[in-house]
PDB file of C-alpha atoms and ligand atoms in Angstrom:
ATOM      1  CA  UNK A  16     -22.821 -15.347   3.784  1.00  0.00           C
ATOM      2  CA  UNK A  17     -21.819 -11.824   4.777  1.00  0.00           C
ATOM      3  CA  UNK A  18     -18.276 -10.620   5.400  1.00  0.00           C
ATOM      4  CA  UNK A  19     -17.226  -7.268   6.861  1.00  0.00           C
ATOM      5  CA  UNK A  20     -14.681  -5.310   4.790  1.00  0.00           C
ATOM      6  CA  UNK A  21     -13.123  -2.431   6.773  1.00  0.00           C
ATOM      7  CA  UNK A  22     -13.113   0.190   4.025  1.00  0.00           C
ATOM      8  CA  UNK A  23     -14.808   3.426   3.048  1.00  0.00           C
ATOM      9  CA  UNK A  24     -13.514   3.172  -0.538  1.00  0.00           C
ATOM     10  CA  UNK A  25     -16.347   2.312  -2.934  1.00  0.00           C
ATOM     11  CA  UNK A  26     -13.925   1.441  -5.778  1.00  0.00           C
ATOM     12  CA  UNK A  27     -12.173  -1.147  -3.628  1.00  0.00           C
ATOM     13  CA  UNK A  28     -15.506  -2.462  -2.389  1.00  0.00           C
ATOM     14  CA  UNK A  29     -16.796  -3.187  -5.889  1.00  0.00           C
ATOM     15  CA  UNK A  30     -13.462  -4.672  -7.022  1.00  0.00           C
ATOM     16  CA  UNK A  31     -13.262  -6.992  -4.046  1.00  0.00           C
ATOM     17  CA  UNK A  32     -16.953  -7.960  -4.265  1.00  0.00           C
ATOM     18  CA  UNK A  33     -16.387  -8.949  -7.893  1.00  0.00           C
ATOM     19  CA  UNK A  34     -13.339 -10.992  -6.866  1.00  0.00           C
ATOM     20  CA  UNK A  35     -15.233 -12.826  -4.124  1.00  0.00           C
ATOM     21  CA  UNK A  36     -18.018 -13.764  -6.524  1.00  0.00           C
ATOM     22  CA  UNK A  37     -20.835 -15.512  -4.715  1.00  0.00           C
ATOM     23  CA  UNK A  38     -18.720 -16.778  -1.813  1.00  0.00           C
ATOM     24  CA  UNK A  39     -19.434 -13.798   0.465  1.00  0.00           C
ATOM     25  CA  UNK A  40     -21.540 -10.633   0.269  1.00  0.00           C
ATOM     26  CA  UNK A  41     -19.443  -7.745   1.525  1.00  0.00           C
ATOM     27  CA  UNK A  42     -20.703  -5.428   4.224  1.00  0.00           C
ATOM     28  CA  UNK A  43     -18.921  -2.185   5.187  1.00  0.00           C
ATOM     29  CA  UNK A  44     -18.696  -0.407   8.554  1.00  0.00           C
ATOM     30  CA  UNK A  45     -21.006   2.270   7.071  1.00  0.00           C
ATOM     31  CA  UNK A  46     -23.609  -0.436   6.368  1.00  0.00           C
ATOM     32  CA  UNK A  47     -23.427  -1.190  10.107  1.00  0.00           C
ATOM     33  CA  UNK A  48     -23.846   2.459  11.094  1.00  0.00           C
ATOM     34  CA  UNK A  49     -20.141   3.295  11.592  1.00  0.00           C
ATOM     35  CA  UNK A  50     -19.198   6.186   9.310  1.00  0.00           C
ATOM     36  CA  UNK A  51     -16.052   7.575  10.979  1.00  0.00           C
ATOM     37  CA  UNK A  52     -12.617   7.654   9.260  1.00  0.00           C
ATOM     38  CA  UNK A  53     -10.643   4.442   9.724  1.00  0.00           C
ATOM     39  CA  UNK A  54      -7.154   5.202  11.122  1.00  0.00           C
ATOM     40  CA  UNK A  55      -4.062   4.247   9.115  1.00  0.00           C
ATOM     41  CA  UNK A  56      -1.075   5.783  10.881  1.00  0.00           C
ATOM     42  CA  UNK A  57       1.469   2.938  10.741  1.00  0.00           C
ATOM     43  CA  UNK A  58       4.771   2.909   8.833  1.00  0.00           C
ATOM     44  CA  UNK A  59       4.128  -0.224   6.770  1.00  0.00           C
ATOM     45  CA  UNK A  60       1.330  -1.641   4.609  1.00  0.00           C
ATOM     46  CA  UNK A  61       1.159  -4.623   6.979  1.00  0.00           C
ATOM     47  CA  UNK A  62       0.840  -2.304   9.999  1.00  0.00           C
ATOM     48  CA  UNK A  63      -1.881  -0.211   8.353  1.00  0.00           C
ATOM     49  CA  UNK A  64      -3.916  -3.207   7.159  1.00  0.00           C
ATOM     50  CA  UNK A  65      -3.819  -4.665  10.679  1.00  0.00           C
ATOM     51  CA  UNK A  66      -4.613  -1.311  12.246  1.00  0.00           C
ATOM     52  CA  UNK A  67      -7.684  -0.825  10.030  1.00  0.00           C
ATOM     53  CA  UNK A  68      -9.049  -4.347  10.561  1.00  0.00           C
ATOM     54  CA  UNK A  69      -8.336  -4.304  14.321  1.00  0.00           C
ATOM     55  CA  UNK A  70      -9.933  -0.875  14.708  1.00  0.00           C
ATOM     56  CA  UNK A  71     -13.162  -1.988  13.053  1.00  0.00           C
ATOM     57  CA  UNK A  72     -13.157  -5.312  14.908  1.00  0.00           C
ATOM     58  CA  UNK A  73     -12.763  -3.325  18.157  1.00  0.00           C
ATOM     59  CA  UNK A  74     -15.719  -1.084  17.292  1.00  0.00           C
ATOM     60  CA  UNK A  75     -18.128  -3.701  15.922  1.00  0.00           C
ATOM     61  CA  UNK A  76     -16.894  -6.970  17.460  1.00  0.00           C
ATOM     62  CA  UNK A  77     -17.332  -8.717  14.105  1.00  0.00           C
ATOM     63  CA  UNK A  78     -14.604 -10.581  12.182  1.00  0.00           C
ATOM     64  CA  UNK A  79     -13.379  -8.404   9.351  1.00  0.00           C
ATOM     65  CA  UNK A  80     -10.617  -7.747   6.900  1.00  0.00           C
ATOM     66  CA  UNK A  81      -8.892  -4.605   5.593  1.00  0.00           C
ATOM     67  CA  UNK A  82      -6.406  -3.931   2.848  1.00  0.00           C
ATOM     68  CA  UNK A  83      -3.623  -1.413   2.456  1.00  0.00           C
ATOM     69  CA  UNK A  84      -1.991  -0.764  -0.882  1.00  0.00           C
ATOM     70  CA  UNK A  85       1.142   1.071  -1.907  1.00  0.00           C
ATOM     71  CA  UNK A  86       2.731   1.954  -5.221  1.00  0.00           C
ATOM     72  CA  UNK A  87       6.491   1.378  -4.931  1.00  0.00           C
ATOM     73  CA  UNK A  88       8.631   3.096  -7.565  1.00  0.00           C
ATOM     74  CA  UNK A  89      12.235   1.963  -8.037  1.00  0.00           C
ATOM     75  CA  UNK A  90      13.669   5.334  -9.076  1.00  0.00           C
ATOM     76  CA  UNK A  91      12.042   6.948  -6.029  1.00  0.00           C
ATOM     77  CA  UNK A  92      13.514   4.374  -3.620  1.00  0.00           C
ATOM     78  CA  UNK A  93      10.145   2.725  -3.042  1.00  0.00           C
ATOM     79  CA  UNK A  94       8.115   5.956  -2.684  1.00  0.00           C
ATOM     80  CA  UNK A  95       5.266   6.756  -2.457  1.00  0.00           C
ATOM     81  CA  UNK A  96       4.830   3.288  -0.824  1.00  0.00           C
ATOM     82  CA  UNK A  97       2.874   3.405   2.399  1.00  0.00           C
ATOM     83  CA  UNK A  98       2.287   7.147   1.770  1.00  0.00           C
ATOM     84  CA  UNK A  99       0.561   6.549  -1.601  1.00  0.00           C
ATOM     85  CA  UNK A 100      -2.821   7.948  -0.504  1.00  0.00           C
ATOM     86  CA  UNK A 101      -1.348  11.188   0.861  1.00  0.00           C
ATOM     87  CA  UNK A 102       1.571  11.555  -1.553  1.00  0.00           C
ATOM     88  CA  UNK A 103       0.645  15.129  -2.546  1.00  0.00           C
ATOM     89  CA  UNK A 104      -0.922  16.180   0.755  1.00  0.00           C
ATOM     90  CA  UNK A 105      -3.309  15.231   3.523  1.00  0.00           C
ATOM     91  CA  UNK A 106      -6.415  15.750   1.376  1.00  0.00           C
ATOM     92  CA  UNK A 107      -5.805  12.372  -0.394  1.00  0.00           C
ATOM     93  CA  UNK A 108      -6.333  14.028  -3.807  1.00  0.00           C
ATOM     94  CA  UNK A 109      -5.956  11.258  -6.415  1.00  0.00           C
ATOM     95  CA  UNK A 110      -5.352  13.603  -9.374  1.00  0.00           C
ATOM     96  CA  UNK A 111      -2.705  15.599  -7.500  1.00  0.00           C
ATOM     97  CA  UNK A 112      -0.994  12.361  -6.397  1.00  0.00           C
ATOM     98  CA  UNK A 113      -0.647  11.292 -10.035  1.00  0.00           C
ATOM     99  CA  UNK A 114       0.589  14.770 -11.051  1.00  0.00           C
ATOM    100  CA  UNK A 115       3.257  14.642  -8.346  1.00  0.00           C
ATOM    101  CA  UNK A 116       4.352  11.149  -9.365  1.00  0.00           C
ATOM    102  CA  UNK A 117       4.747  12.163 -13.017  1.00  0.00           C
ATOM    103  CA  UNK A 118       6.648  15.279 -11.944  1.00  0.00           C
ATOM    104  CA  UNK A 119       9.019  13.352  -9.647  1.00  0.00           C
ATOM    105  CA  UNK A 120       9.787  10.901 -12.459  1.00  0.00           C
ATOM    106  CA  UNK A 121      10.555  13.554 -15.086  1.00  0.00           C
ATOM    107  CA  UNK A 122      13.951  12.773 -16.621  1.00  0.00           C
ATOM    108  CA  UNK A 123      14.099   9.233 -15.153  1.00  0.00           C
ATOM    109  CA  UNK A 124      14.533   6.399 -17.646  1.00  0.00           C
ATOM    110  CA  UNK A 125      13.983   3.681 -15.030  1.00  0.00           C
ATOM    111  CA  UNK A 126      10.212   3.804 -14.519  1.00  0.00           C
ATOM    112  CA  UNK A 127       9.831   0.344 -12.928  1.00  0.00           C
ATOM    113  CA  UNK A 128       7.233   0.130 -10.184  1.00  0.00           C
ATOM    114  CA  UNK A 129       5.002  -2.332  -8.383  1.00  0.00           C
ATOM    115  CA  UNK A 130       1.713  -2.245  -6.568  1.00  0.00           C
ATOM    116  CA  UNK A 131       1.739  -4.190  -3.320  1.00  0.00           C
ATOM    117  CA  UNK A 132      -1.453  -5.006  -1.437  1.00  0.00           C
ATOM    118  CA  UNK A 133      -1.599  -6.449   2.072  1.00  0.00           C
ATOM    119  CA  UNK A 134      -4.837  -7.815   3.489  1.00  0.00           C
ATOM    120  CA  UNK A 135      -5.291  -8.358   7.225  1.00  0.00           C
ATOM    121  CA  UNK A 136      -8.009 -10.649   8.546  1.00  0.00           C
ATOM    122  CA  UNK A 137      -8.902 -10.196  12.230  1.00  0.00           C
ATOM    123  CA  UNK A 138     -11.453 -12.260  14.147  1.00  0.00           C
ATOM    124  CA  UNK A 139     -10.574 -11.685  17.778  1.00  0.00           C
ATOM    125  CA  UNK A 140      -8.571 -14.908  18.052  1.00  0.00           C
ATOM    126  CA  UNK A 141      -6.097 -14.525  15.226  1.00  0.00           C
ATOM    127  CA  UNK A 142      -4.654 -12.030  12.788  1.00  0.00           C
ATOM    128  CA  UNK A 143      -3.685 -13.339   9.341  1.00  0.00           C
ATOM    129  CA  UNK A 144      -1.931 -11.445   6.535  1.00  0.00           C
ATOM    130  CA  UNK A 145      -2.128 -12.061   2.759  1.00  0.00           C
ATOM    131  CA  UNK A 146      -0.013 -10.264   0.152  1.00  0.00           C
ATOM    132  CA  UNK A 147      -0.358  -9.666  -3.575  1.00  0.00           C
ATOM    133  CA  UNK A 148       1.970  -7.838  -5.931  1.00  0.00           C
ATOM    134  CA  UNK A 149       2.031  -6.783  -9.569  1.00  0.00           C
ATOM    135  CA  UNK A 150       5.103  -5.399 -11.362  1.00  0.00           C
ATOM    136  CA  UNK A 151       5.049  -2.869 -14.172  1.00  0.00           C
ATOM    137  CA  UNK A 152       6.081   0.642 -15.079  1.00  0.00           C
ATOM    138  CA  UNK A 153       4.889   4.213 -14.760  1.00  0.00           C
ATOM    139  CA  UNK A 154       3.779   5.691 -18.084  1.00  0.00           C
ATOM    140  CA  UNK A 155       4.908   9.140 -19.271  1.00  0.00           C
ATOM    141  CA  UNK A 156       1.323  10.404 -19.128  1.00  0.00           C
ATOM    142  CA  UNK A 157      -2.174   9.260 -18.141  1.00  0.00           C
ATOM    143  CA  UNK A 158      -3.910   6.759 -20.393  1.00  0.00           C
ATOM    144  CA  UNK A 159      -7.468   5.487 -19.903  1.00  0.00           C
ATOM    145  CA  UNK A 160     -10.391   6.408 -17.687  1.00  0.00           C
ATOM    146  CA  UNK A 161     -11.235   3.179 -15.844  1.00  0.00           C
ATOM    147  CA  UNK A 162     -10.145   2.045 -12.387  1.00  0.00           C
ATOM    148  CA  UNK A 163      -9.039   4.584  -9.788  1.00  0.00           C
ATOM    149  CA  UNK A 164      -6.013   6.110  -8.082  1.00  0.00           C
ATOM    150  CA  UNK A 165      -2.773   5.535  -9.979  1.00  0.00           C
ATOM    151  CA  UNK A 166      -4.377   3.184 -12.546  1.00  0.00           C
ATOM    152  CA  UNK A 167      -4.076   5.588 -15.551  1.00  0.00           C
ATOM    153  CA  UNK A 168      -0.269   5.752 -15.222  1.00  0.00           C
ATOM    154  CA  UNK A 169       0.493   2.101 -14.342  1.00  0.00           C
ATOM    155  CA  UNK A 170       1.193  -0.399 -17.117  1.00  0.00           C
ATOM    156  CA  UNK A 171       1.538  -3.955 -15.822  1.00  0.00           C
ATOM    157  CA  UNK A 172       4.379  -6.053 -17.274  1.00  0.00           C
ATOM    158  CA  UNK A 173       3.293  -8.071 -20.319  1.00  0.00           C
ATOM    159  CA  UNK A 174       0.534  -5.614 -21.310  1.00  0.00           C
ATOM    160  CA  UNK A 175       0.470  -2.697 -23.753  1.00  0.00           C
ATOM    161  CA  UNK A 176      -2.099  -0.671 -21.826  1.00  0.00           C
ATOM    162  CA  UNK A 177      -2.587   0.884 -18.402  1.00  0.00           C
ATOM    163  CA  UNK A 178      -4.767  -0.561 -15.638  1.00  0.00           C
ATOM    164  CA  UNK A 179      -7.234   2.241 -16.456  1.00  0.00           C
ATOM    165  CA  UNK A 180      -7.663   0.864 -19.998  1.00  0.00           C
ATOM    166  CA  UNK A 181      -8.523  -2.657 -18.829  1.00  0.00           C
ATOM    167  CA  UNK A 182     -11.902  -4.082 -17.973  1.00  0.00           C
ATOM    168  CA  UNK A 183     -12.485  -4.635 -14.274  1.00  0.00           C
ATOM    169  CA  UNK A 184     -12.239  -8.416 -14.859  1.00  0.00           C
ATOM    170  CA  UNK A 185      -8.914  -8.115 -16.633  1.00  0.00           C
ATOM    171  CA  UNK A 186      -7.398  -5.852 -13.942  1.00  0.00           C
ATOM    172  CA  UNK A 187      -8.702  -8.103 -11.161  1.00  0.00           C
ATOM    173  CA  UNK A 188      -7.201 -11.194 -12.780  1.00  0.00           C
ATOM    174  CA  UNK A 189      -3.635  -9.858 -12.517  1.00  0.00           C
ATOM    175  CA  UNK A 190      -3.736  -7.119  -9.889  1.00  0.00           C
ATOM    176  CA  UNK A 191      -2.077  -6.869  -6.492  1.00  0.00           C
ATOM    177  CA  UNK A 192      -5.488  -6.851  -4.802  1.00  0.00           C
ATOM    178  CA  UNK A 193      -6.720  -9.717  -6.947  1.00  0.00           C
ATOM    179  CA  UNK A 194      -3.786 -11.877  -5.895  1.00  0.00           C
ATOM    180  CA  UNK A 195      -4.130 -11.000  -2.212  1.00  0.00           C
ATOM    181  CA  UNK A 196      -7.879 -11.711  -2.325  1.00  0.00           C
ATOM    182  CA  UNK A 197      -7.200 -15.063  -4.030  1.00  0.00           C
ATOM    183  CA  UNK A 198      -5.108 -16.026  -0.992  1.00  0.00           C
ATOM    184  CA  UNK A 199      -7.797 -14.762   1.404  1.00  0.00           C
ATOM    185  CA  UNK A 200     -10.454 -16.789  -0.437  1.00  0.00           C
ATOM    186  CA  UNK A 201      -8.309 -19.942  -0.348  1.00  0.00           C
ATOM    187  CA  UNK A 202      -7.902 -19.437   3.414  1.00  0.00           C
ATOM    188  CA  UNK A 203     -11.622 -18.837   3.985  1.00  0.00           C
ATOM    189  CA  UNK A 204     -12.509 -21.975   2.009  1.00  0.00           C
ATOM    190  CA  UNK A 205     -10.342 -23.975   4.451  1.00  0.00           C
ATOM    191  CA  UNK A 206     -11.373 -22.087   7.570  1.00  0.00           C
ATOM    192  CA  UNK A 207     -14.786 -20.448   7.100  1.00  0.00           C
ATOM    193  CA  UNK A 208     -15.561 -17.540   9.438  1.00  0.00           C
ATOM    194  CA  UNK A 209     -18.626 -17.371  11.589  1.00  0.00           C
ATOM    195  CA  UNK A 210     -20.883 -15.079   9.594  1.00  0.00           C
ATOM    196  CA  UNK A 211     -22.546 -11.805  10.479  1.00  0.00           C
TER     197      UNK A 211
HETATM  198  P1  IMP B 307      -5.059   2.642   0.393  1.00  0.00           P
HETATM  199  O1  IMP B 307      -4.859   1.192   0.347  1.00  0.00           O
HETATM  200  O2  IMP B 307      -6.514   3.009   0.361  1.00  0.00           O
HETATM  201  O3  IMP B 307      -4.314   3.325   1.522  1.00  0.00           O
HETATM  202  O4  IMP B 307      -4.496   3.199  -0.984  1.00  0.00           O
HETATM  203  C1  IMP B 307      -3.299   3.922  -1.100  1.00  0.00           C
HETATM  204  C2  IMP B 307      -3.292   4.724  -2.378  1.00  0.00           C
HETATM  205  O5  IMP B 307      -3.085   3.863  -3.475  1.00  0.00           O
HETATM  206  C3  IMP B 307      -4.544   5.529  -2.674  1.00  0.00           C
HETATM  207  O6  IMP B 307      -4.158   6.761  -3.239  1.00  0.00           O
HETATM  208  C4  IMP B 307      -5.268   4.702  -3.709  1.00  0.00           C
HETATM  209  O7  IMP B 307      -6.001   5.530  -4.591  1.00  0.00           O
HETATM  210  C5  IMP B 307      -4.119   4.015  -4.409  1.00  0.00           C
HETATM  211  N1  IMP B 307      -4.543   2.686  -4.849  1.00  0.00           N
HETATM  212  C6  IMP B 307      -4.945   1.646  -4.070  1.00  0.00           C
HETATM  213  N2  IMP B 307      -5.276   0.596  -4.837  1.00  0.00           N
HETATM  214  C7  IMP B 307      -5.076   0.989  -6.129  1.00  0.00           C
HETATM  215  C8  IMP B 307      -5.279   0.346  -7.375  1.00  0.00           C
HETATM  216  O8  IMP B 307      -5.723  -0.816  -7.487  1.00  0.00           O
HETATM  217  N3  IMP B 307      -4.962   1.065  -8.462  1.00  0.00           N
HETATM  218  C9  IMP B 307      -4.490   2.347  -8.403  1.00  0.00           C
HETATM  219  N4  IMP B 307      -4.315   3.001  -7.270  1.00  0.00           N
HETATM  220  C10 IMP B 307      -4.608   2.323  -6.134  1.00  0.00           C
END
């Protein structure tokens, strides 16, 4: 069965496909000929996830889901949060975002942070939200080359290494997105969607 995932992010696509296993084969808007940017202009992760899924549903008239993720850092009062993608500027530069985060945290001893992921499922009749969260801390410097985004500087609680030093399976088993997808999968098992 196919399921439309409203994303242009290939890292997320492969993570989520791995999490869904054989239950659904993911299809993206680009696979359906829609290559435009997906808007995310809301003030919350929930708002952005719903905006992305609703936008793509409106364009393609196919049930779909979208996720929005934020890194929330205690010492920065929850920043970068919903602004995580554009923390260092509108060009969404991942390396510059990490540089800025490390700079902002210089001199802070409290480096507690969490990733929060909200998934919105939209099918024209209902809108359902699922949330996943993982707590940890921001490292003093980058460590590891796997994953993407802020992974090299995030160490989840209970682990000695960053997300970027874990295998994809290990990260997925404890990550914010992994937990949110688990809830989505449980929902879809109860209430399967009409397929593409
Ligand atoms: P969005 O959900 O695509 O808006 O992601 C917001 C920001 O968080 C982007 O800069 C992503 O690179 C980053 N991000 C999202 N998910 C993860 C993750 O699993 N690990 C590290 N960074 C992430």
